[in-house]
Amino acid sequence: MHGVSAEQAAEELLQVVPRIMDVIRADVRRRRGEDLSVAQFRTLAFLDRNPDISLSAVAEHIGLTLPSMSKLIDGLVERELVTRETCPGDRRRINLGLTPRGQATINSAFATTRAVLAARVAPLSEQERENLVRTMQELRPLFMMDPEPEAERVPAGETNGNP
Amino acid sequence: MHGVSAEQAAEELLQVVPRIMDVIRADVRRRRGEDLSVAQFRTLAFLDRNPDISLSAVAEHIGLTLPSMSKLIDGLVERELVTRETCPGDRRRINLGLTPRGQATINSAFATTRAVLAARVAPLSEQERENLVRTMQELRPLFMMDPEPEAERVPAGETNGNP
DNA sequence: TATTGTTATACTCTATAACTATA
DNA sequence: TATAGTTATAGAGTATAACAATA
């Protein structure tokens, strides 16, 4: 193998990553013991990675409007999975976070999913596992950043004529 | 790097794959020119990979009930993105497929997402890209199969007490 | 009788618009 | 006046239950 273009690498990601995600998603669906919707689950996971974040920031990342996310958070606060506190410096903002129960919920979910993934990659050789880990570590920084500063939403109805 | 366990490899996947998926998902959200919901988009992509499949099979994969998927397909058929034909051999079943317009829609979406991913992996060296492609090819067969033959749904309320 | 899919109905989720509170 | 969130209302999406058609 030689001369791999960025486009070819992208094609591989596009074909394989969603398949891995299917397995993760199926696991999440199967064991949502707290009866969480997918959006609620994604929100918990996001709060796990981003403590003390604002409502707007969560809404933008998850892809919901502010009112929708406000209501979704309502439900998580009621179930004592999420904390919602007024920001001391700017009393308009709120700081969101996980309660111990919320943290336990997400930890438990991750543990289960990790086991499912481990079973999937079990057939790999030692060499292949090392390869896998190296690749993930190389990809990690490239997909953590937000390169597109809130790109404008397509005006819904005006489809772009693209390649 | 040596002595990588399946659990460690799984941990890497669990941390990085959802981040890549965030980028893919954000792109899908941003340019759903046909005004497709996420479920509708996933359905089109699934039909692209699995021609002439039944309604039940699609519903199970996407994670919707049969009535919900029936209605979702209604919408896609109305917009002339999906074909729905009675199966000749067994007239209870239906065969689903993409219309040329549906195929064009999914192709266009993939092209855009591929470009976004290519931009992300552009910083990788030639060596790293080769690594990436090799890893994806090794993972592909492991995540294509369905090892869990429709595992029973947790009875909703009885959360498992796990690690 | 069992299987595949659809129709009927109700509920949940999400969005748009209007509003409150703080800056 | 601008910004961060919430409340009010309406529309879309989804589920459960009942039904129709084929095997």
Tab-separated table of C-alpha atoms (C1' of nucleotides) in Angstrom:
chain	number	residue	atom	x	y	z
A	1	MET	CA	0.000	0.000	0.000
A	2	HIS	CA	1.374	3.393	-0.971
A	3	GLY	CA	0.272	6.802	-2.160
A	4	VAL	CA	-2.850	7.088	-0.043
A	5	SER	CA	-4.592	10.411	-0.633
A	6	ALA	CA	-6.543	12.310	2.004
A	7	GLU	CA	-9.669	11.562	-0.028
A	8	GLN	CA	-9.014	7.846	0.071
A	9	ALA	CA	-8.427	7.977	3.799
A	10	ALA	CA	-11.662	9.951	4.164
A	11	GLU	CA	-13.526	7.329	2.141
A	12	GLU	CA	-12.363	4.598	4.502
A	13	LEU	CA	-13.502	6.614	7.512
A	14	LEU	CA	-16.864	7.293	5.892
A	15	GLN	CA	-17.427	3.607	5.238
A	16	VAL	CA	-16.216	2.143	8.514
A	17	VAL	CA	-16.851	4.713	11.252
A	18	PRO	CA	-20.651	4.714	10.846
A	19	ARG	CA	-20.606	0.890	11.087
A	20	ILE	CA	-18.759	1.088	14.402
A	21	MET	CA	-21.198	3.746	15.476
A	22	ASP	CA	-24.102	1.449	14.589
A	23	VAL	CA	-22.763	-1.047	17.116
A	24	ILE	CA	-22.351	1.647	19.764
A	25	ARG	CA	-25.798	3.063	19.069
A	26	ALA	CA	-27.452	-0.359	19.191
A	27	ASP	CA	-25.864	-0.935	22.571
A	28	VAL	CA	-27.055	2.415	23.874
A	29	ARG	CA	-30.579	1.707	22.613
A	30	ARG	CA	-30.640	-1.746	24.133
A	31	ARG	CA	-29.633	-0.750	27.643
A	32	ARG	CA	-31.066	2.683	28.293
A	33	GLY	CA	-32.150	1.575	31.757
A	34	GLU	CA	-32.914	5.122	32.833
A	35	ASP	CA	-35.216	5.360	29.840
A	36	LEU	CA	-33.157	8.087	28.232
A	37	SER	CA	-33.706	9.320	24.710
A	38	VAL	CA	-30.726	9.363	22.379
A	39	ALA	CA	-30.513	13.137	22.655
A	40	GLN	CA	-30.578	12.947	26.437
A	41	PHE	CA	-27.876	10.331	26.425
A	42	ARG	CA	-25.695	12.381	24.100
A	43	THR	CA	-26.204	15.367	26.375
A	44	LEU	CA	-25.031	13.428	29.429
A	45	ALA	CA	-21.964	12.265	27.531
A	46	PHE	CA	-21.222	15.815	26.412
A	47	LEU	CA	-21.533	17.156	29.954
A	48	ASP	CA	-19.182	14.414	31.062
A	49	ARG	CA	-16.536	15.739	28.663
A	50	ASN	CA	-17.367	19.425	29.237
A	51	PRO	CA	-18.087	20.327	32.871
A	52	ASP	CA	-19.569	23.715	33.752
A	53	ILE	CA	-20.761	24.487	30.267
A	54	SER	CA	-23.632	26.784	29.269
A	55	LEU	CA	-27.004	25.781	27.888
A	56	SER	CA	-26.315	27.470	24.557
A	57	ALA	CA	-23.063	25.593	24.086
A	58	VAL	CA	-24.727	22.252	24.722
A	59	ALA	CA	-27.614	23.099	22.418
A	60	GLU	CA	-25.269	24.024	19.595
A	61	HIS	CA	-23.207	20.871	19.926
A	62	ILE	CA	-26.135	18.468	20.177
A	63	GLY	CA	-27.966	20.246	17.368
A	64	LEU	CA	-31.090	21.392	19.198
A	65	THR	CA	-32.610	24.838	19.553
A	66	LEU	CA	-32.278	26.654	22.851
A	67	PRO	CA	-35.886	26.079	23.957
A	68	SER	CA	-35.695	22.392	23.117
A	69	MET	CA	-32.478	21.942	25.023
A	70	SER	CA	-33.912	23.919	27.944
A	71	LYS	CA	-36.771	21.476	28.149
A	72	LEU	CA	-34.547	18.452	27.706
A	73	ILE	CA	-32.377	19.686	30.580
A	74	ASP	CA	-35.541	20.166	32.651
A	75	GLY	CA	-36.133	16.447	32.420
A	76	LEU	CA	-32.560	15.543	33.314
A	77	VAL	CA	-32.605	17.892	36.303
A	78	GLU	CA	-35.899	16.415	37.514
A	79	ARG	CA	-34.397	12.963	37.399
A	80	GLU	CA	-31.388	14.243	39.319
A	81	LEU	CA	-28.938	13.393	36.584
A	82	VAL	CA	-27.861	16.975	35.844
A	83	THR	CA	-27.166	20.085	37.944
A	84	ARG	CA	-28.228	23.528	36.742
A	85	GLU	CA	-26.809	26.528	38.603
A	86	THR	CA	-26.745	30.232	37.904
A	87	CYS	CA	-23.309	31.471	36.909
A	88	PRO	CA	-21.945	33.768	39.649
A	89	GLY	CA	-20.129	36.138	37.288
A	90	ASP	CA	-22.955	36.546	34.774
A	91	ARG	CA	-26.339	35.804	36.269
A	92	ARG	CA	-27.939	35.331	32.866
A	93	ARG	CA	-25.899	32.211	32.181
A	94	ILE	CA	-26.257	28.801	33.796
A	95	ASN	CA	-23.632	26.180	34.478
A	96	LEU	CA	-24.577	22.615	33.703
A	97	GLY	CA	-22.966	19.539	35.176
A	98	LEU	CA	-23.526	15.918	36.114
A	99	THR	CA	-24.816	14.820	39.483
A	100	PRO	CA	-23.167	11.758	41.045
A	101	ARG	CA	-26.128	9.795	39.754
A	102	GLY	CA	-25.676	11.235	36.273
A	103	GLN	CA	-21.991	10.438	36.385
A	104	ALA	CA	-22.737	6.893	37.479
A	105	THR	CA	-25.245	6.510	34.669
A	106	ILE	CA	-22.810	7.571	31.996
A	107	ASN	CA	-19.969	5.551	33.515
A	108	SER	CA	-22.103	2.451	33.565
A	109	ALA	CA	-23.147	2.974	29.974
A	110	PHE	CA	-19.551	3.451	28.869
A	111	ALA	CA	-18.466	0.306	30.680
A	112	THR	CA	-21.064	-1.754	28.878
A	113	THR	CA	-20.285	-0.293	25.491
A	114	ARG	CA	-16.566	-0.755	26.077
A	115	ALA	CA	-17.179	-4.447	26.712
A	116	VAL	CA	-19.198	-4.758	23.513
A	117	LEU	CA	-16.427	-3.102	21.517
A	118	ALA	CA	-13.772	-5.240	23.192
A	119	ALA	CA	-15.648	-8.350	22.097
A	120	ARG	CA	-15.726	-7.028	18.549
A	121	VAL	CA	-12.005	-6.311	18.322
A	122	ALA	CA	-11.043	-9.537	20.117
A	123	PRO	CA	-10.150	-11.288	16.840
A	124	LEU	CA	-7.438	-8.716	16.095
A	125	SER	CA	-3.809	-9.716	16.510
A	126	GLU	CA	-1.530	-7.912	18.918
A	127	GLN	CA	0.046	-6.117	15.968
A	128	GLU	CA	-3.361	-5.053	14.661
A	129	ARG	CA	-4.455	-3.759	18.048
A	130	GLU	CA	-1.325	-1.655	18.297
A	131	ASN	CA	-2.072	-0.331	14.853
A	132	LEU	CA	-5.584	0.511	15.898
A	133	VAL	CA	-4.507	2.376	19.010
A	134	ARG	CA	-1.857	4.324	17.102
A	135	THR	CA	-4.368	5.355	14.465
A	136	MET	CA	-6.907	6.494	17.052
A	137	GLN	CA	-4.279	8.573	18.806
A	138	GLU	CA	-3.348	10.197	15.529
A	139	LEU	CA	-6.975	10.949	14.693
A	140	ARG	CA	-7.985	12.188	18.112
A	141	PRO	CA	-6.549	15.742	17.907
A	142	LEU	CA	-7.879	16.215	14.373
A	143	PHE	CA	-11.479	15.591	15.413
A	144	MET	CA	-11.485	17.385	18.746
A	145	MET	CA	-11.256	20.912	17.399
A	146	ASP	CA	-14.105	22.930	15.905
A	147	PRO	CA	-12.744	24.230	12.624
A	148	GLU	CA	-16.044	25.543	11.310
A	149	PRO	CA	-17.145	28.511	13.403
A	150	GLU	CA	-20.897	27.950	13.386
A	151	ALA	CA	-21.430	27.707	9.627
A	152	GLU	CA	-24.666	29.261	8.444
A	153	ARG	CA	-27.591	26.908	8.253
A	154	VAL	CA	-28.836	26.299	4.700
A	155	PRO	CA	-32.040	28.375	4.371
A	156	ALA	CA	-34.147	25.238	4.097
A	157	GLY	CA	-35.565	25.034	0.618
A	158	GLU	CA	-32.603	26.385	-1.286
A	159	THR	CA	-30.632	23.230	-1.923
A	160	ASN	CA	-27.066	23.794	-2.981
A	161	GLY	CA	-26.080	22.527	-6.396
A	162	ASN	CA	-22.932	20.690	-5.435
A	163	PRO	CA	-20.559	18.136	-7.041
B	1	MET	CA	3.812	0.601	22.431
B	2	HIS	CA	3.278	-3.056	23.328
B	3	GLY	CA	0.859	-5.331	25.115
B	4	VAL	CA	-2.348	-3.625	23.999
B	5	SER	CA	-5.394	-5.446	25.367
B	6	ALA	CA	-8.718	-5.680	23.582
B	7	GLU	CA	-10.156	-3.500	26.354
B	8	GLN	CA	-7.586	-0.787	25.727
B	9	ALA	CA	-8.276	-0.898	22.018
B	10	ALA	CA	-12.008	-0.676	22.765
B	11	GLU	CA	-11.422	2.335	24.998
B	12	GLU	CA	-9.666	4.149	22.167
B	13	LEU	CA	-12.533	3.395	19.797
B	14	LEU	CA	-15.057	4.564	22.361
B	15	GLN	CA	-13.265	7.864	22.822
B	16	VAL	CA	-12.439	8.689	19.213
B	17	VAL	CA	-15.143	7.165	17.001
B	18	PRO	CA	-17.994	9.250	18.476
B	19	ARG	CA	-15.898	12.397	17.898
B	20	ILE	CA	-15.519	11.500	14.218
B	21	MET	CA	-19.219	10.761	14.117
B	22	ASP	CA	-19.939	14.203	15.598
B	23	VAL	CA	-18.223	15.731	12.590
B	24	ILE	CA	-20.154	13.523	10.178
B	25	ARG	CA	-23.430	14.214	11.952
B	26	ALA	CA	-22.840	17.970	12.015
B	27	ASP	CA	-22.252	17.873	8.272
B	28	VAL	CA	-25.440	15.893	7.675
B	29	ARG	CA	-27.418	18.340	9.816
B	30	ARG	CA	-25.971	21.356	8.070
B	31	ARG	CA	-26.748	20.304	4.521
B	32	ARG	CA	-29.958	18.315	4.622
B	33	GLY	CA	-31.130	20.105	1.493
B	34	GLU	CA	-34.011	17.719	0.985
B	35	ASP	CA	-35.127	18.559	4.523
B	36	LEU	CA	-34.600	15.024	5.739
B	37	SER	CA	-34.704	14.017	9.375
B	38	VAL	CA	-31.736	12.121	10.747
B	39	ALA	CA	-33.761	8.905	10.776
B	40	GLN	CA	-34.796	9.430	7.164
B	41	PHE	CA	-31.223	10.076	6.167
B	42	ARG	CA	-29.995	6.967	7.960
B	43	THR	CA	-32.729	4.998	6.206
B	44	LEU	CA	-31.606	6.199	2.781
B	45	ALA	CA	-28.011	5.277	3.621
B	46	PHE	CA	-29.099	1.843	4.798
B	47	LEU	CA	-31.102	1.221	1.635
B	48	ASP	CA	-28.054	2.259	-0.348
B	49	ARG	CA	-26.044	-0.523	1.308
B	50	ASN	CA	-28.907	-3.060	1.338
B	51	PRO	CA	-31.015	-3.073	-1.821
B	52	ASP	CA	-34.317	-4.951	-1.926
B	53	ILE	CA	-34.673	-5.234	1.819
B	54	SER	CA	-37.902	-5.610	3.797
B	55	LEU	CA	-39.579	-3.022	5.987
B	56	SER	CA	-39.021	-5.081	9.129
B	57	ALA	CA	-35.313	-5.385	8.475
B	58	VAL	CA	-34.925	-1.647	8.021
B	59	ALA	CA	-36.987	-0.912	11.124
B	60	GLU	CA	-34.881	-3.220	13.249
B	61	HIS	CA	-31.614	-1.752	12.043
B	62	ILE	CA	-32.630	1.874	12.400
B	63	GLY	CA	-34.245	1.182	15.750
B	64	LEU	CA	-37.836	2.168	15.005
B	65	THR	CA	-41.042	0.212	15.416
B	66	LEU	CA	-42.730	-1.206	12.350
B	67	PRO	CA	-45.562	1.370	12.267
B	68	SER	CA	-43.112	4.246	12.653
B	69	MET	CA	-40.899	2.974	9.885
B	70	SER	CA	-43.944	2.386	7.687
B	71	LYS	CA	-44.879	6.029	8.079
B	72	LEU	CA	-41.327	7.237	7.585
B	73	ILE	CA	-41.142	5.254	4.345
B	74	ASP	CA	-44.474	6.799	3.297
B	75	GLY	CA	-42.778	10.177	3.357
B	76	LEU	CA	-39.747	9.003	1.410
B	77	VAL	CA	-41.958	7.345	-1.219
B	78	GLU	CA	-44.045	10.507	-1.579
B	79	ARG	CA	-40.918	12.516	-2.212
B	80	GLU	CA	-39.843	9.928	-4.780
B	81	LEU	CA	-36.677	9.021	-2.947
B	82	VAL	CA	-37.627	5.409	-2.205
B	83	THR	CA	-39.416	2.642	-4.111
B	84	ARG	CA	-41.820	0.279	-2.350
B	85	GLU	CA	-42.911	-2.835	-4.230
B	86	THR	CA	-44.708	-5.991	-3.236
B	87	CYS	CA	-42.419	-9.000	-3.156
B	88	PRO	CA	-43.410	-11.434	-5.941
B	89	GLY	CA	-42.594	-14.592	-3.967
B	90	ASP	CA	-44.280	-13.581	-0.713
B	91	ARG	CA	-46.972	-10.983	-1.231
B	92	ARG	CA	-46.979	-9.983	2.418
B	93	ARG	CA	-43.470	-8.598	2.175
B	94	ILE	CA	-42.353	-5.435	0.411
B	95	ASN	CA	-39.056	-4.668	-1.229
B	96	LEU	CA	-37.595	-1.263	-0.571
B	97	GLY	CA	-35.046	0.510	-2.715
B	98	LEU	CA	-33.730	3.875	-3.787
B	99	THR	CA	-35.082	5.802	-6.747
B	100	PRO	CA	-32.544	7.540	-8.984
B	101	ARG	CA	-33.378	10.703	-7.093
B	102	GLY	CA	-32.837	8.966	-3.766
B	103	GLN	CA	-29.552	7.570	-5.011
B	104	ALA	CA	-28.464	11.001	-6.162
B	105	THR	CA	-29.396	12.476	-2.804
B	106	ILE	CA	-27.330	10.008	-0.843
B	107	ASN	CA	-24.426	10.223	-3.288
B	108	SER	CA	-24.352	13.975	-2.996
B	109	ALA	CA	-24.433	13.805	0.773
B	110	PHE	CA	-21.592	11.308	0.850
B	111	ALA	CA	-19.509	13.461	-1.473
B	112	THR	CA	-19.860	16.454	0.804
B	113	THR	CA	-19.110	14.504	3.943
B	114	ARG	CA	-16.126	12.861	2.279
B	115	ALA	CA	-14.724	16.301	1.527
B	116	VAL	CA	-15.191	17.398	5.132
B	117	LEU	CA	-13.389	14.305	6.388
B	118	ALA	CA	-10.616	14.738	3.844
B	119	ALA	CA	-10.021	18.247	5.149
B	120	ARG	CA	-9.808	16.875	8.682
B	121	VAL	CA	-7.246	14.202	7.896
B	122	ALA	CA	-5.219	16.476	5.615
B	123	PRO	CA	-2.605	17.131	8.340
B	124	LEU	CA	-1.707	13.423	8.506
B	125	SER	CA	1.562	12.272	6.975
B	126	GLU	CA	1.640	9.722	4.202
B	127	GLN	CA	2.697	7.105	6.721
B	128	GLU	CA	-0.166	8.011	9.040
B	129	ARG	CA	-2.708	7.858	6.233
B	130	GLU	CA	-1.524	4.395	5.296
B	131	ASN	CA	-1.859	3.404	8.921
B	132	LEU	CA	-5.369	4.756	8.980
B	133	VAL	CA	-6.443	2.903	5.873
B	134	ARG	CA	-4.927	-0.331	7.124
B	135	THR	CA	-6.710	-0.024	10.446
B	136	MET	CA	-10.057	0.676	8.797
B	137	GLN	CA	-9.668	-2.348	6.558
B	138	GLU	CA	-8.914	-4.502	9.571
B	139	LEU	CA	-11.922	-3.182	11.471
B	140	ARG	CA	-14.373	-3.335	8.603
B	141	PRO	CA	-15.177	-7.074	8.703
B	142	LEU	CA	-15.464	-7.037	12.499
B	143	PHE	CA	-18.211	-4.431	12.474
B	144	MET	CA	-20.159	-5.608	9.466
B	145	MET	CA	-21.564	-8.758	10.993
B	146	ASP	CA	-24.485	-8.969	13.421
B	147	PRO	CA	-23.239	-11.110	16.293
B	148	GLU	CA	-26.160	-10.451	18.622
B	149	PRO	CA	-29.302	-12.064	17.215
B	150	GLU	CA	-31.860	-9.507	18.387
B	151	ALA	CA	-30.975	-9.439	22.087
B	152	GLU	CA	-33.963	-9.051	24.360
B	153	ARG	CA	-34.789	-5.504	25.296
B	154	VAL	CA	-34.207	-4.694	28.980
B	155	PRO	CA	-37.708	-4.661	30.586
B	156	ALA	CA	-37.475	-0.897	31.146
B	157	GLY	CA	-37.219	-0.260	34.846
B	158	GLU	CA	-34.966	-3.145	35.745
B	159	THR	CA	-31.571	-1.546	35.295
B	160	ASN	CA	-28.721	-3.966	35.395
B	161	GLY	CA	-26.343	-3.575	38.290
B	162	ASN	CA	-23.113	-3.708	36.353
B	163	PRO	CA	-19.481	-2.687	37.012
C	1	DT	C1'	-52.559	-19.888	13.224
C	2	DA	C1'	-48.369	-17.074	12.223
C	3	DT	C1'	-46.244	-13.396	9.640
C	4	DT	C1'	-45.855	-8.861	7.228
C	5	DG	C1'	-47.306	-4.571	6.958
C	6	DT	C1'	-50.912	-0.640	7.601
C	7	DT	C1'	-54.302	2.339	10.018
C	8	DA	C1'	-55.977	4.729	14.364
C	9	DT	C1'	-54.884	7.122	18.303
C	10	DA	C1'	-52.139	9.200	21.859
C	11	DC	C1'	-47.942	10.833	23.558
C	12	DT	C1'	-43.215	12.732	23.265
C	13	DC	C1'	-40.024	15.565	21.127
C	14	DT	C1'	-38.651	19.629	18.771
C	15	DA	C1'	-39.269	24.185	16.598
C	16	DT	C1'	-40.906	29.075	16.203
C	17	DA	C1'	-42.597	33.043	18.592
C	18	DA	C1'	-43.148	35.754	22.536
C	19	DC	C1'	-41.451	36.792	26.978
C	20	DT	C1'	-38.301	37.599	31.393
C	21	DA	C1'	-34.106	38.792	33.482
C	22	DT	C1'	-29.476	40.346	33.364
C	23	DA	C1'	-25.793	42.942	31.179
D	1	DT	C1'	-29.949	47.645	23.130
D	2	DA	C1'	-28.035	42.932	23.283
D	3	DT	C1'	-27.602	38.423	25.399
D	4	DA	C1'	-28.944	33.958	28.060
D	5	DG	C1'	-32.746	31.304	29.145
D	6	DT	C1'	-37.677	30.232	29.782
D	7	DT	C1'	-42.619	29.807	28.680
D	8	DA	C1'	-46.451	29.173	25.230
D	9	DT	C1'	-48.142	27.081	21.379
D	10	DA	C1'	-48.076	24.232	17.367
D	11	DG	C1'	-46.166	20.703	14.330
D	12	DA	C1'	-43.488	16.603	13.473
D	13	DG	C1'	-42.011	12.041	14.990
D	14	DT	C1'	-42.712	7.900	17.404
D	15	DA	C1'	-45.065	4.223	20.094
D	16	DT	C1'	-48.917	1.051	21.357
D	17	DA	C1'	-53.137	-1.094	19.952
D	18	DA	C1'	-56.146	-2.709	16.589
D	19	DC	C1'	-56.647	-4.157	11.927
D	20	DA	C1'	-56.021	-6.300	6.977
D	21	DA	C1'	-53.871	-9.401	3.937
D	22	DT	C1'	-51.096	-13.238	2.844
D	23	DA	C1'	-48.866	-17.575	4.062
